[in-house]
């Protein structure tokens, strides 16, 4: 059976973790990778992955290794991380280069400016991102050349997670490979 890697992306505070945790429940053999947790593996000397190239490279190298291992042990993988198209394509290409036979599904959650601010403010104060959420929203708008991978979650509430999951699982437009 062909396994899948689901990359759930978008700005901070948009619902990636909530959706990713629910998505793994719909898969028969599943694993969950929090990119934030992977980026925090190095403790001392760690830079912010969006600023420090070394931390960024190490994070993605570790993610690649985990994804490869999990797929080879017959698990679907759900990756919850702020992932831009270049990173999603890199991951798909590296897996192909390593002869890992897998479907890569890349979904970017997007909303408007006001919604991202509101959703961030609903988070626990210790994990609120503030202006960083808006910066990421704008960065995604700049780099997404088409809307093929965008899932507009503006109108979705937590009560509609099942609908979002069905869209992710069944819509081939999100496929990279």
mmCIF file of C-alpha atoms in Angstrom:
data_model
loop_
_atom_site.group_PDB
_atom_site.id
_atom_site.type_symbol
_atom_site.label_atom_id
_atom_site.label_comp_id
_atom_site.label_asym_id
_atom_site.label_seq_id
_atom_site.Cartn_x
_atom_site.Cartn_y
_atom_site.Cartn_z
ATOM 1 C CA UNK A 1 0.000 0.000 0.000
ATOM 2 C CA UNK A 2 1.315 3.409 -0.990
ATOM 3 C CA UNK A 3 1.861 5.568 2.088
ATOM 4 C CA UNK A 4 1.401 9.332 2.287
ATOM 5 C CA UNK A 5 3.110 12.312 3.824
ATOM 6 C CA UNK A 6 0.642 15.070 4.693
ATOM 7 C CA UNK A 7 2.359 18.424 5.120
ATOM 8 C CA UNK A 8 -0.029 20.720 6.979
ATOM 9 C CA UNK A 9 1.289 24.247 6.697
ATOM 10 C CA UNK A 10 0.359 27.888 7.061
ATOM 11 C CA UNK A 11 1.100 30.797 9.380
ATOM 12 C CA UNK A 12 1.423 30.346 13.125
ATOM 13 C CA UNK A 13 -1.903 30.166 14.926
ATOM 14 C CA UNK A 14 -3.978 29.098 11.924
ATOM 15 C CA UNK A 15 -4.972 25.632 13.157
ATOM 16 C CA UNK A 16 -2.227 23.357 11.815
ATOM 17 C CA UNK A 17 -1.709 21.432 15.057
ATOM 18 C CA UNK A 18 -5.388 21.001 15.838
ATOM 19 C CA UNK A 19 -6.093 19.708 12.334
ATOM 20 C CA UNK A 20 -2.954 17.548 12.165
ATOM 21 C CA UNK A 21 -3.763 15.807 15.439
ATOM 22 C CA UNK A 22 -7.255 15.054 14.152
ATOM 23 C CA UNK A 23 -5.950 13.907 10.752
ATOM 24 C CA UNK A 24 -3.729 11.193 12.282
ATOM 25 C CA UNK A 25 -6.842 9.672 13.868
ATOM 26 C CA UNK A 26 -8.275 9.066 10.366
ATOM 27 C CA UNK A 27 -5.272 7.072 9.150
ATOM 28 C CA UNK A 28 -4.849 3.365 9.910
ATOM 29 C CA UNK A 29 -1.082 3.490 10.597
ATOM 30 C CA UNK A 30 -0.128 7.045 11.314
ATOM 31 C CA UNK A 31 2.568 9.164 12.834
ATOM 32 C CA UNK A 32 2.688 12.812 13.826
ATOM 33 C CA UNK A 33 5.707 15.065 13.481
ATOM 34 C CA UNK A 34 5.701 18.524 15.000
ATOM 35 C CA UNK A 35 8.275 20.534 13.080
ATOM 36 C CA UNK A 36 8.480 22.904 16.039
ATOM 37 C CA UNK A 37 9.479 20.012 18.305
ATOM 38 C CA UNK A 38 12.118 18.888 15.798
ATOM 39 C CA UNK A 39 13.535 22.416 15.555
ATOM 40 C CA UNK A 40 13.831 22.499 19.364
ATOM 41 C CA UNK A 41 15.896 19.288 19.611
ATOM 42 C CA UNK A 42 19.142 21.271 19.764
ATOM 43 C CA UNK A 43 19.029 23.199 23.033
ATOM 44 C CA UNK A 44 22.137 25.322 23.465
ATOM 45 C CA UNK A 45 23.375 27.186 20.412
ATOM 46 C CA UNK A 46 20.090 26.840 18.541
ATOM 47 C CA UNK A 47 19.005 29.739 16.358
ATOM 48 C CA UNK A 48 15.513 30.612 15.202
ATOM 49 C CA UNK A 49 14.935 28.464 12.090
ATOM 50 C CA UNK A 50 13.548 31.404 10.101
ATOM 51 C CA UNK A 51 16.741 33.390 10.780
ATOM 52 C CA UNK A 52 19.533 30.833 11.312
ATOM 53 C CA UNK A 53 20.339 28.821 8.167
ATOM 54 C CA UNK A 54 22.145 26.119 10.155
ATOM 55 C CA UNK A 55 19.132 25.516 12.428
ATOM 56 C CA UNK A 56 16.816 25.565 9.408
ATOM 57 C CA UNK A 57 18.946 23.015 7.535
ATOM 58 C CA UNK A 58 19.307 20.759 10.597
ATOM 59 C CA UNK A 59 15.559 20.855 11.232
ATOM 60 C CA UNK A 60 14.716 19.819 7.666
ATOM 61 C CA UNK A 61 17.443 17.156 7.593
ATOM 62 C CA UNK A 62 15.972 15.658 10.782
ATOM 63 C CA UNK A 63 12.429 15.854 9.388
ATOM 64 C CA UNK A 64 13.569 14.075 6.207
ATOM 65 C CA UNK A 65 15.177 11.281 8.226
ATOM 66 C CA UNK A 66 12.102 10.779 10.397
ATOM 67 C CA UNK A 67 9.730 10.808 7.429
ATOM 68 C CA UNK A 68 11.881 8.309 5.527
ATOM 69 C CA UNK A 69 12.089 5.950 8.517
ATOM 70 C CA UNK A 70 8.367 6.118 9.256
ATOM 71 C CA UNK A 71 7.378 5.518 5.625
ATOM 72 C CA UNK A 72 9.780 2.576 5.407
ATOM 73 C CA UNK A 73 8.078 1.103 8.485
ATOM 74 C CA UNK A 74 4.729 1.478 6.729
ATOM 75 C CA UNK A 75 3.341 4.559 8.490
ATOM 76 C CA UNK A 76 1.588 7.540 6.977
ATOM 77 C CA UNK A 77 3.162 10.761 8.211
ATOM 78 C CA UNK A 78 1.452 14.000 9.196
ATOM 79 C CA UNK A 79 3.918 16.878 9.374
ATOM 80 C CA UNK A 80 2.687 19.950 11.229
ATOM 81 C CA UNK A 81 5.061 22.817 10.459
ATOM 82 C CA UNK A 82 5.359 26.191 8.782
ATOM 83 C CA UNK A 83 6.458 24.846 5.401
ATOM 84 C CA UNK A 84 6.908 26.979 2.320
ATOM 85 C CA UNK A 85 6.542 25.517 -1.201
ATOM 86 C CA UNK A 86 10.318 25.304 -1.697
ATOM 87 C CA UNK A 87 10.645 23.174 1.458
ATOM 88 C CA UNK A 88 7.711 20.925 0.578
ATOM 89 C CA UNK A 89 9.146 20.375 -2.912
ATOM 90 C CA UNK A 90 12.615 19.732 -1.464
ATOM 91 C CA UNK A 91 11.205 17.074 0.874
ATOM 92 C CA UNK A 92 9.309 15.396 -1.980
ATOM 93 C CA UNK A 93 12.400 15.446 -4.235
ATOM 94 C CA UNK A 94 14.682 14.077 -1.510
ATOM 95 C CA UNK A 95 12.282 11.226 -0.777
ATOM 96 C CA UNK A 96 12.126 10.426 -4.490
ATOM 97 C CA UNK A 97 15.924 10.604 -4.744
ATOM 98 C CA UNK A 98 16.134 8.096 -1.850
ATOM 99 C CA UNK A 99 13.689 5.809 -3.699
ATOM 100 C CA UNK A 100 11.036 6.206 -1.024
ATOM 101 C CA UNK A 101 7.750 5.466 -2.775
ATOM 102 C CA UNK A 102 5.246 7.893 -1.241
ATOM 103 C CA UNK A 103 2.473 10.372 -1.998
ATOM 104 C CA UNK A 104 3.246 13.885 -0.770
ATOM 105 C CA UNK A 105 0.218 16.018 0.047
ATOM 106 C CA UNK A 106 0.923 19.687 0.733
ATOM 107 C CA UNK A 107 -1.839 21.836 2.226
ATOM 108 C CA UNK A 108 -1.439 25.482 3.204
ATOM 109 C CA UNK A 109 -4.113 26.930 5.471
ATOM 110 C CA UNK A 110 -4.852 30.565 4.726
ATOM 111 C CA UNK A 111 -7.164 33.214 6.170
ATOM 112 C CA UNK A 112 -7.378 36.989 6.091
ATOM 113 C CA UNK A 113 -5.398 39.409 8.257
ATOM 114 C CA UNK A 114 -8.103 39.922 10.890
ATOM 115 C CA UNK A 115 -8.763 36.201 11.295
ATOM 116 C CA UNK A 116 -5.093 35.320 11.855
ATOM 117 C CA UNK A 117 -4.843 37.978 14.566
ATOM 118 C CA UNK A 118 -8.038 36.744 16.242
ATOM 119 C CA UNK A 119 -6.978 33.090 16.098
ATOM 120 C CA UNK A 120 -3.559 33.902 17.518
ATOM 121 C CA UNK A 121 -5.163 35.773 20.403
ATOM 122 C CA UNK A 122 -7.286 32.686 21.190
ATOM 123 C CA UNK A 123 -4.112 30.667 21.800
ATOM 124 C CA UNK A 124 -2.535 30.276 25.212
ATOM 125 C CA UNK A 125 -0.530 33.477 25.860
ATOM 126 C CA UNK A 126 2.681 31.449 26.205
ATOM 127 C CA UNK A 127 2.464 30.346 22.554
ATOM 128 C CA UNK A 128 0.949 33.425 20.915
ATOM 129 C CA UNK A 129 3.020 34.621 17.977
ATOM 130 C CA UNK A 130 1.636 38.136 17.632
ATOM 131 C CA UNK A 131 3.116 39.994 14.677
ATOM 132 C CA UNK A 132 5.013 36.867 13.537
ATOM 133 C CA UNK A 133 1.670 35.319 12.468
ATOM 134 C CA UNK A 134 0.908 38.292 10.233
ATOM 135 C CA UNK A 135 4.443 38.296 8.817
ATOM 136 C CA UNK A 136 4.101 34.607 7.916
ATOM 137 C CA UNK A 137 0.667 35.176 6.377
ATOM 138 C CA UNK A 138 2.182 37.842 4.121
ATOM 139 C CA UNK A 139 5.170 35.632 3.263
ATOM 140 C CA UNK A 140 2.846 32.814 2.189
ATOM 141 C CA UNK A 141 0.859 35.243 0.039
ATOM 142 C CA UNK A 142 4.081 36.285 -1.692
ATOM 143 C CA UNK A 143 5.430 32.806 -2.434
ATOM 144 C CA UNK A 144 2.272 30.878 -3.316
ATOM 145 C CA UNK A 145 2.139 31.319 -7.075
ATOM 146 C CA UNK A 146 -1.148 29.469 -7.478
ATOM 147 C CA UNK A 147 -3.911 28.448 -5.126
ATOM 148 C CA UNK A 148 -3.655 24.716 -5.793
ATOM 149 C CA UNK A 149 -2.263 23.976 -2.313
ATOM 150 C CA UNK A 150 -4.323 26.570 -0.441
ATOM 151 C CA UNK A 151 -7.180 25.551 1.801
ATOM 152 C CA UNK A 152 -8.991 28.688 2.890
ATOM 153 C CA UNK A 153 -9.971 27.944 6.490
ATOM 154 C CA UNK A 154 -11.532 31.353 7.076
ATOM 155 C CA UNK A 155 -15.052 30.017 7.331
ATOM 156 C CA UNK A 156 -14.186 26.786 9.110
ATOM 157 C CA UNK A 157 -14.660 26.385 12.848
ATOM 158 C CA UNK A 158 -13.301 23.663 15.106
ATOM 159 C CA UNK A 159 -16.702 21.990 14.761
ATOM 160 C CA UNK A 160 -15.999 21.547 11.037
ATOM 161 C CA UNK A 161 -12.680 19.734 11.389
ATOM 162 C CA UNK A 162 -14.159 16.578 9.872
ATOM 163 C CA UNK A 163 -14.996 18.489 6.677
ATOM 164 C CA UNK A 164 -11.456 19.859 6.485
ATOM 165 C CA UNK A 165 -9.981 16.392 7.016
ATOM 166 C CA UNK A 166 -12.149 14.965 4.221
ATOM 167 C CA UNK A 167 -10.969 17.744 1.901
ATOM 168 C CA UNK A 168 -7.315 16.999 2.729
ATOM 169 C CA UNK A 169 -7.724 13.250 2.295
ATOM 170 C CA UNK A 170 -9.752 13.337 -0.922
ATOM 171 C CA UNK A 171 -8.700 16.340 -2.987
ATOM 172 C CA UNK A 172 -5.889 15.484 -5.420
ATOM 173 C CA UNK A 173 -5.105 19.132 -6.057
ATOM 174 C CA UNK A 174 -2.926 19.097 -2.916
ATOM 175 C CA UNK A 175 -0.626 16.383 -4.305
ATOM 176 C CA UNK A 176 3.015 17.178 -4.989
ATOM 177 C CA UNK A 177 3.877 13.629 -6.027
#
